[in-house]
Amino acid sequence: MSTSHLSKALIGGLAATLVLAGCGRSDTQGGGGATGAPISNSPAKDEINVWAMGTEGERLPELAARFQKVNPDAKVKVTAVPWQDYAKKVETAIASQDTPDATLVGSADLTNFASTGGLEQVPAGLVDTSAFYRGAAQSTTYDGGTYGVPWYVDTRVLFYRKDLAQAAGVSAPETWKEYGPFLKALQKEGAKWGLALPTGVAASWQGVLPFMWQAGAHLMNENGTEFTFDTPEALKGLEYYQSFFTSKTSTRNGAVSLGEIEPQFVAGSTAALVSGPWETALLKGAGGADFVKDKVGVATLPKGATSNASFIGGGHWAVFKNAKNRDGAWKFIRWLSQPDIQQDWYEQSGDLPAVQAAWDEGKLKSDPTLAVFRSQLQTALPGPTVTTWKQIAAVLDAEIEKVAKGVSSPKAALERIQVKASAIGTGQSR
C-alpha cells in the first residue's frame, strides 16, 4: 500500500470533472452501450490493446506475460497512461471511435464514460458479481447496466494513537455511543484534537456521507430517479458530524492538503483520523516504522443506528464499444478477476483485491491491519452512480463547510442540498 493509491483516487475524480465541464454534459444525455455476446472459454487470440494508469500501467506487463503463457495465440499490449491525463484521453478516444480494446477506469469516473455510449456492457456470465465486495460491484452500474469489472478497492478506516488509548484505558470504539467518550479520553492524555475531519475541502463528502449512511440514510429513492437528502436519517448523520465541532473534539479548520495532518498525528496533537490503505505509508514517512508499530491502532468505523458504512473507491476494467478484439479483452479481464491472480497482483502492487475470495490466503488473510480493511469493505459504499454526481458532490462540499464552520445548521444545509440536487437532476433519461 502506498501514497500512489491516494494520488490516483484524487486525480481520477478531478479529471472526470474537467472532462464533463469540457463536454457540457446535459441532463438529457442517454445511456451507455449495449450488452454484447457471451464470452466463450476458449483461449484468447490476437493482439489485445489495454490502457492502464500510473503504477498499474508500469507493472501490468508482468501479469500480462503470464496470461500469454496460458493463451499462446494472444499478445497483450499495455500502454501506461498518467492518471492526470487519462480521463481526457479516454473521452477523446470514445469521441473519435479510435479506442484500444480495454482500459482501467477510476471507480468514480466509470458512470461518466458509460454515459457516452462508448463502453460495452459486461457480457452475461463473464464473472460472478457476488464474488466482489458489494460496494465495488455497485459502483460498476449505470442506468440499469453494468459497465465494468472491479479490479482493486480501497476504503477508509479509523487510525488512532494506540499509546494514548492504552494510557487512558480505553479500547477502539465500536459504536457512535462509544466514539465521543473514546476521543475525549485521548484528548485528556494530551491531544488538542480527538479526531481530524474534513471541513469543506474537495471530496469532503467522502468523509461525511458515511455518517448519513451509518444513520440509515439512502441518498436516492429506490428507483434511483430522485435524490433524498431531506430525510430524518440524513439529518441525524449530519448532526452527528456537527457534534464533533460543537464538543471541541475536532477543529473547524481541517486539513486542506495531502500530508498536512500526519505530523500533527505523530506529535500527538491530533489523536485520530479516518483514512485509506495509503495512510500507513504516510505515517511511516512522518514518524518512522517503529512509530507505526508501537503507537498506531487501526479499527473499523464505529456503528451508527444501522451500520458502520465507509466510502469505497478503487479501479475497474472496462471494454470499449469499438474494441477490435473485444473477446480477447473480456477474456483478459476475466483472467485478472481470478482470486489467485488477484492475490499475486496484491503482492506485486499493493492494490487491495476486489474479489473477496482473494483475501483467504497469505498476508491478506493474516495481517491484522488488512483484516480491518477487509471487515470495513463489507459495508463500504460508493457515491450514487449518476453522471451529475460531481456537480452534486461540489454542492455537498460547500454545505459541509458551512456546517463545520458553524454558519449553517445541518437541517438548513440539507434543505439547500436537496433543492440544488433536485435542480441538477440525475442526468439519466427515464
C-alpha positions as a printed Julia matrix, in Angstrom:
430×3 Matrix{Float64}:
   0.0     0.0     0.0
   1.48    3.34   -0.98
   0.6     7.01   -1.4
   0.11    6.37   -5.13
  -3.29    4.96   -4.22
  -4.34    8.33   -2.81
  -2.98   10.22   -5.8
  -4.88    8.17   -8.36
  -8.09    8.37   -6.32
  -7.94   12.15   -6.19
  -6.75   12.63   -9.76
  -9.35   10.3   -11.21
 -12.28   12.21   -9.8
 -10.86   15.62  -10.68
 -10.05   14.57  -14.22
 -13.56   13.38  -14.89
 -14.9    16.64  -13.54
 -12.84   18.54  -16.07
 -13.93   16.25  -18.87
 -17.56   16.8   -18.03
 -17.07   20.53  -17.91
 -15.44   20.45  -21.33
 -18.2    18.36  -22.85
 -21.0    20.45  -21.4
 -22.94   17.3   -20.49
 -26.63   17.97  -20.11
 -29.37   16.36  -18.1
 -30.75   14.66  -21.16
 -27.87   12.53  -22.35
 -28.65    8.88  -22.95
 -27.31    5.64  -21.57
 -24.3     3.53  -22.37
 -23.52    0.76  -24.83
 -25.44   -2.44  -25.4
 -24.82   -5.89  -23.98
 -22.63   -7.99  -26.27
 -22.5   -11.71  -26.96
 -21.36  -14.08  -24.19
 -17.63  -14.81  -23.99
 -16.53  -18.39  -24.62
 -14.0   -20.33  -22.55
 -11.68  -20.9   -25.49
  -8.17  -19.34  -25.3
  -7.79  -15.69  -26.26
  -6.28  -14.84  -29.62
  -4.61  -11.95  -31.41
  -3.44   -8.62  -30.03
  -5.27   -7.12  -27.04
  -4.62   -3.4   -26.55
  -5.01   -2.21  -22.98
  -4.62    1.16  -21.24
  -3.59    1.15  -17.59
  -2.76    4.12  -15.39
   0.07    5.06  -13.07
   1.86    2.28  -11.26
  -0.6    -0.27  -12.63
   0.43    0.59  -16.16
   4.07    0.08  -15.3
   3.58   -3.27  -13.59
   0.77   -4.84  -15.61
   3.06   -6.19  -18.38
   4.48   -8.72  -15.91
   0.99  -10.08  -15.28
   0.12   -9.91  -18.98
   3.11  -12.13  -19.75
   1.6   -14.83  -17.54
  -1.74  -14.5   -19.36
   0.06  -15.02  -22.65
   1.61  -18.26  -21.39
  -1.84  -19.8   -20.99
  -3.11  -18.04  -24.12
  -0.16  -18.51  -26.51
  -2.03  -17.12  -29.51
  -2.73  -13.82  -27.72
  -0.48  -10.8   -27.14
  -1.39   -8.15  -24.57
  -0.06   -4.71  -25.43
  -0.15   -2.44  -22.35
   0.04    1.33  -22.72
   0.83    3.17  -19.49
  -1.16    6.41  -19.16
  -0.63    9.02  -16.41
  -3.64    9.32  -14.1
  -3.79   13.07  -14.58
  -4.24   12.64  -18.35
  -6.35    9.55  -18.55
  -9.91   10.9   -18.42
  -9.36   13.3   -21.3
  -7.61   10.54  -23.24
 -10.5     8.11  -22.73
 -13.09   10.73  -23.65
 -11.19   11.7   -26.8
 -10.78    8.07  -27.84
 -14.51    7.45  -27.45
 -15.43   10.58  -29.39
 -13.1     9.68  -32.27
 -14.08    5.99  -32.18
 -10.37    5.19  -32.12
 -10.04    3.25  -28.89
  -7.9     0.47  -27.51
  -9.77   -2.7   -26.53
  -9.9    -2.16  -22.76
  -8.96    0.39  -20.13
  -8.55    0.73  -16.4
 -11.03    3.29  -15.01
 -11.24    5.01  -11.64
 -14.43    3.85   -9.94
 -15.71    7.42   -9.56
 -15.39    8.01  -13.31
 -16.99    4.9   -14.78
 -20.51    6.33  -14.85
 -19.42    9.33  -16.9
 -17.66    7.2   -19.5
 -20.58    4.75  -19.67
 -23.0     7.62  -20.26
 -21.23    8.49  -23.53
 -22.24    5.14  -25.04
 -18.57    4.33  -25.64
 -18.34    1.35  -23.28
 -19.8    -2.1   -23.77
 -21.85   -3.64  -21.0
 -20.22   -6.59  -19.23
 -21.33   -9.76  -21.09
 -23.72  -12.02  -19.2
 -21.94  -14.78  -17.29
 -18.43  -13.28  -17.66
 -17.89  -13.05  -13.88
 -19.87  -13.77  -10.73
 -20.89  -10.34   -9.47
 -21.45  -11.69   -5.96
 -17.75  -12.58   -5.75
 -16.84   -8.89   -5.43
 -17.36   -6.59   -2.48
 -20.89   -5.26   -2.71
 -19.9    -1.6    -2.84
 -17.37   -2.26   -5.61
 -19.93   -4.1    -7.71
 -22.47   -1.34   -7.07
 -20.1     1.28   -8.46
 -19.93   -0.51  -11.84
 -23.61    0.02  -12.58
 -25.23    2.84  -14.53
 -28.78    3.28  -15.78
 -29.66   -0.38  -15.3
 -26.49   -1.75  -16.93
 -23.09   -2.98  -15.71
 -20.11   -1.4   -17.46
 -17.07   -2.51  -15.51
 -15.44   -5.38  -13.63
 -13.93   -4.38  -10.26
 -10.18   -4.95  -10.05
  -8.96   -3.31   -6.83
 -10.64   -1.47   -3.97
  -9.9     0.95   -1.16
 -11.91    2.17    1.8
 -11.49    4.38    4.87
 -10.97    3.22    8.47
 -10.09    4.78   11.83
  -6.4     5.34   12.62
  -5.79    6.31   16.26
  -2.94    6.79   18.72
  -2.79    3.38   20.35
  -0.41    4.58   23.07
  -2.79    7.32   24.17
  -5.68    4.86   24.23
  -3.67    2.45   26.37
  -2.7     5.25   28.75
  -6.36    6.25   29.03
  -7.51    2.65   29.5
  -9.92    2.73   26.56
 -10.41    0.49   23.52
 -11.26    1.44   19.96
 -14.95    2.44   19.75
 -17.42    0.11   18.06
 -20.48    2.36   18.23
 -21.39    6.04   18.0
 -22.14    5.94   21.74
 -18.54    4.93   22.44
 -16.95    7.23   19.8
 -17.16   10.57   21.61
 -16.01    9.32   25.04
 -13.11    7.45   23.39
 -11.87   10.57   21.62
 -12.31   12.72   24.75
 -10.23   10.18   26.69
  -7.42   10.6    24.14
  -7.68   14.37   24.47
  -7.24   14.05   28.23
  -3.93   12.28   27.52
  -2.62   15.4    25.8
  -4.11   15.59   22.32
  -5.56   19.01   21.48
  -7.96   17.44   18.97
  -9.52   14.0    19.22
 -10.35   13.43   15.55
  -9.38   15.04   12.26
 -12.38   15.53    9.98
 -12.78   17.12    6.53
 -14.3    20.6     6.74
 -15.13   21.55    3.18
 -12.1    20.85    1.0
 -12.72   18.95   -2.23
 -14.1    15.45   -1.63
 -15.11   16.22    1.96
 -18.31   14.34    1.12
 -16.36   11.09    1.16
 -15.77   11.61    4.87
 -19.23   12.92    5.75
 -21.69   10.77    3.78
 -20.66    7.72    5.85
 -22.23    9.4     8.9
 -25.52    9.61    6.97
 -25.26    6.01    5.75
 -24.45    4.85    9.29
 -27.64    6.58   10.48
 -29.69    4.71    7.86
 -29.92    7.33    5.11
 -30.34    6.41    1.44
 -29.32    9.3    -0.77
 -31.61    8.34   -3.67
 -35.04    6.8    -3.95
 -35.44    3.09   -4.7
 -35.58    3.65   -8.46
 -32.53    5.92   -8.49
 -34.54    8.71  -10.1
 -34.54   11.29   -7.28
 -32.17   12.46   -4.57
 -33.37   12.1    -0.97
 -31.12   14.22    1.21
 -34.03   15.68    3.19
 -34.67   12.66    5.39
 -34.51   12.26    9.19
 -31.69    9.75    8.77
 -29.53   12.11    6.72
 -30.21   14.85    9.27
 -29.17   12.58   12.12
 -25.91   11.8    10.32
 -25.07   15.43    9.6
 -25.97   16.46   13.15
 -23.6    13.78   14.41
 -20.84   15.17   12.16
 -21.52   18.65   13.56
 -21.29   17.35   17.14
 -17.55   16.76   16.8
 -17.07   20.51   16.34
 -19.52   21.74   18.97
 -17.93   19.41   21.54
 -14.46   20.68   20.57
 -13.39   17.16   19.65
 -12.45   18.28   16.1
 -11.13   21.56   14.76
 -13.4    23.55   12.45
 -10.34   24.19   10.26
  -9.49   20.73    8.96
  -6.51   19.81    6.83
  -6.5    21.24    3.31
  -3.56   19.42    1.72
  -2.08   15.95    1.46
   0.41   15.22    4.23
  -0.74   18.07    6.48
  -2.32   16.0     9.24
   0.33   13.29    9.66
   2.91   15.45   11.51
   0.15   16.5    13.94
  -0.79   12.87   14.47
   2.84   11.88   15.07
   3.29   14.81   17.5
   0.19   13.7    19.39
  -1.72   16.95   18.94
  -4.35   15.08   16.88
  -5.26   11.67   18.25
  -7.21   10.05   15.4
  -8.05   10.34   11.72
 -10.08    8.49    9.09
  -8.12    7.42    6.03
  -7.41    4.7     3.48
  -4.8     1.99    2.9
  -2.24    4.59    1.82
  -2.2     6.1     5.34
   0.26    3.58    6.77
   2.91    4.69    4.26
   2.23    8.36    5.04
   2.58    7.75    8.79
   5.78    5.77    8.28
   7.13    8.69    6.31
   6.18   11.15    9.04
   7.07    9.1    12.13
   9.02    6.03   11.07
   8.22    2.33   11.05
   8.65    1.96   14.82
   6.14    4.75   15.43
   3.54    2.94   13.33
   4.3    -0.38   15.01
   4.2     0.92   18.58
   1.74    3.82   18.54
  -0.79    3.38   15.74
  -4.02    1.45   16.13
  -6.44    0.72   13.29
 -10.15   -0.02   13.64
 -13.31   -0.12   11.57
 -15.57    2.92   11.77
 -17.99    2.95   14.72
 -21.52    1.8    14.01
 -24.45    4.2    13.94
 -28.12    3.3    14.06
 -27.92    0.85   11.15
 -24.32    0.25   10.03
 -20.65    1.26   10.18
 -20.53    2.08    6.45
 -17.48    3.79    4.99
 -16.71    5.09    1.5
 -15.34    2.71   -1.16
 -13.16    3.6    -4.13
 -10.87    1.69   -6.46
 -10.36    0.75  -10.09
 -12.43   -1.15  -12.65
 -11.78   -2.7   -16.04
 -13.96   -1.66  -18.97
 -14.11   -2.64  -22.66
 -14.79   -0.1   -25.38
 -17.73   -0.49  -27.75
 -15.32   -0.02  -30.68
 -12.81   -2.6   -29.42
 -11.18   -4.53  -32.26
 -10.6    -7.57  -30.03
 -13.48   -7.42  -27.55
 -13.47  -11.19  -26.94
  -9.77  -11.16  -26.12
 -10.19   -8.11  -23.87
 -13.02   -9.66  -21.86
 -11.04  -12.93  -21.52
  -8.06  -10.99  -20.16
 -10.31   -9.18  -17.67
 -11.95  -12.45  -16.61
  -8.48  -13.92  -16.01
  -7.49  -10.87  -13.93
 -10.54  -11.49  -11.73
  -9.45  -14.94  -10.59
  -8.69  -14.99   -6.83
  -5.14  -16.37   -7.21
  -4.3   -13.74   -9.84
  -5.7   -11.02   -7.58
  -3.52  -12.31   -4.71
  -0.45  -12.18   -6.94
  -1.35   -8.66   -8.07
  -1.62   -7.55   -4.44
   1.88   -8.92   -3.76
   3.15   -7.11   -6.84
   1.37   -3.78   -6.48
  -0.2    -3.46   -3.01
  -3.66   -2.97   -4.56
  -6.36   -4.46   -2.35
  -8.29   -7.18   -4.24
 -11.89   -6.55   -5.24
 -12.6   -10.3    -5.22
 -13.45  -11.4    -1.68
 -12.01  -14.92   -2.03
  -8.59  -13.46   -2.8
  -8.35  -12.45    0.86
  -8.41  -16.08    2.09
  -4.69  -16.75    1.67
  -1.3   -15.31    2.65
  -0.75  -11.83    4.08
  -4.22  -10.74    3.0
  -5.6   -13.27    5.48
  -3.05  -12.99    8.29
  -2.11   -9.29    8.54
  -4.09   -7.61   11.37
  -4.27   -4.2     9.67
  -5.5    -5.75    6.41
  -8.1    -7.63    8.46
  -9.57   -4.26    9.5
  -9.82   -3.12    5.88
 -11.36   -6.49    4.92
 -14.03   -6.06    7.57
 -14.71   -2.44    6.57
 -15.08   -3.38    2.9
 -18.1    -5.5     3.8
 -20.15   -2.38    4.49
 -18.39    0.25    2.35
 -20.5     2.13   -0.21
 -19.8     4.32   -3.27
 -21.43    7.63   -4.05
 -24.53    7.48   -6.27
 -23.7     6.24   -9.79
 -25.19    9.15  -11.71
 -23.48   11.37  -14.27
 -24.21   14.51  -12.26
 -22.57   13.26   -9.08
 -19.52   15.51   -9.44
 -21.85   18.53   -9.51
 -23.81   17.25   -6.53
 -20.58   16.5    -4.68
 -19.45   20.11   -5.12
 -22.73   21.26   -3.55
 -22.18   18.84   -0.68
 -18.63   20.05   -0.04
 -19.81   23.67    0.1
 -22.62   22.9     2.55
 -20.38   20.65    4.66
 -18.02   23.6     5.09
 -20.88   25.78    6.34
 -21.86   23.17    8.91
 -18.26   22.64   10.01
 -17.64   26.4    10.4
 -20.85   26.82   12.36
 -22.53   29.2     9.89
 -25.33   26.79    8.95
 -27.43   24.26   10.78
 -27.43   20.68    9.46
 -31.15   20.99    8.68
 -30.73   24.15    6.61
 -27.73   22.66    4.83
 -29.65   19.53    3.86
 -32.59   21.58    2.63
 -30.27   23.54    0.32
 -28.56   20.34   -0.84
 -31.93   18.79   -1.66
 -33.11   21.82   -3.64
 -29.87   22.12   -5.62
 -29.55   18.36   -6.22
 -33.14   18.17   -7.46
 -32.49   21.08   -9.83
 -29.31   19.48  -11.21
 -31.01   16.11  -11.61
 -29.55   12.65  -12.0
 -28.52   13.02  -15.64
 -30.45    9.89  -16.57
 -33.3     9.85  -19.06
 -36.17    7.84  -17.58
